[in-house]
């Protein structure tokens, strides 16, 4: 894709080549394991071929890789069958006995669990750091530090990190930086433009957009690709072409969906701020949020995922509120067209910073419904608290 194209144009056209597929507008689903090579010369030089075995990719999965590169402004991309698999591939690529990694204290729960189980067994030490760290990250770097892991905003508490500053410090010390970029969908934030080396997403969320697909994406600089790819190949990681097709299909509407999530999410967040039942709203797009200025510096908008804290903590009363919803579902994941709301307890994932709100933390995903209907449903839910 041409570098001067705007994001909306990129998500509409990236990875497409109708001439290569008999004029089909969308890349067809190529289901394949064996790829036949017509000459012995090609067989002898198969390592140089992009298309040579289904596990290493098909025209459909290669189209999605190209599209992810265009979306994230990266040199290369790899696809995994889930976001957690993408996380695991990246962490394993830099794991070696005696190594040290720095991970934000606000990281996604499975990221921490992988560090505390698999990496620990391999002799890798993990230090968690305050997500508010900028220049101060340098004091935590050791001679054996190999990786700094960021997540902006944080998975459940929505802190925005000073990404460029952390990336600059890391680069000066020869340390690789990684960020979980799922919240932005790769649309509202381009980490590699700010010095980050690797950007991962749970494509299950916004890239899919329809809650019917599991996917992980790894976008990286050329300097990190071969190391990541070696781990990727040794573990036999791959995705099916049907899933790649669904991801490409979801990508075409990413821009319009993200803009709607932004508008509707802010409308619901602003309304929540005015409710007596609400102690605090955790949305970096709100002007009084402590991370608002950082958010404005880095992000072109906000997704539909944020949090809030309500005064009530009694589980029976909370059940009356949550069990009566019809538009808001309770379930894992987010990023689909539908709205979700679940009570959460971020404190169980904290070791360096504390999370002790005066009430119950709630994570909400504002989908594509009319926000006025969502607001009415939340109001009725608050009334049920009694």
Short mmCIF file of C-alpha atoms in Angstrom, two decimals, residues 105 157 159 346-347 350-357:
data_model
loop_
_atom_site.label_atom_id
_atom_site.label_comp_id
_atom_site.label_asym_id
_atom_site.label_seq_id
_atom_site.Cartn_x
_atom_site.Cartn_y
_atom_site.Cartn_z
CA UNK A 105 1.70 -4.09 36.03
CA UNK A 157 -7.74 -0.20 34.50
CA UNK A 159 -3.72 3.55 32.13
CA UNK A 346 -8.10 -6.01 38.75
CA UNK A 347 -6.40 -6.24 42.15
CA UNK A 350 -1.33 -6.34 40.63
CA UNK A 351 2.00 -6.76 42.35
CA UNK A 352 3.70 -3.35 42.10
CA UNK A 353 0.77 -0.94 42.03
CA UNK A 354 -2.35 -1.28 44.13
CA UNK A 355 -5.97 -1.36 43.02
CA UNK A 356 -8.31 -0.60 45.90
CA UNK A 357 -11.34 1.25 44.55
#
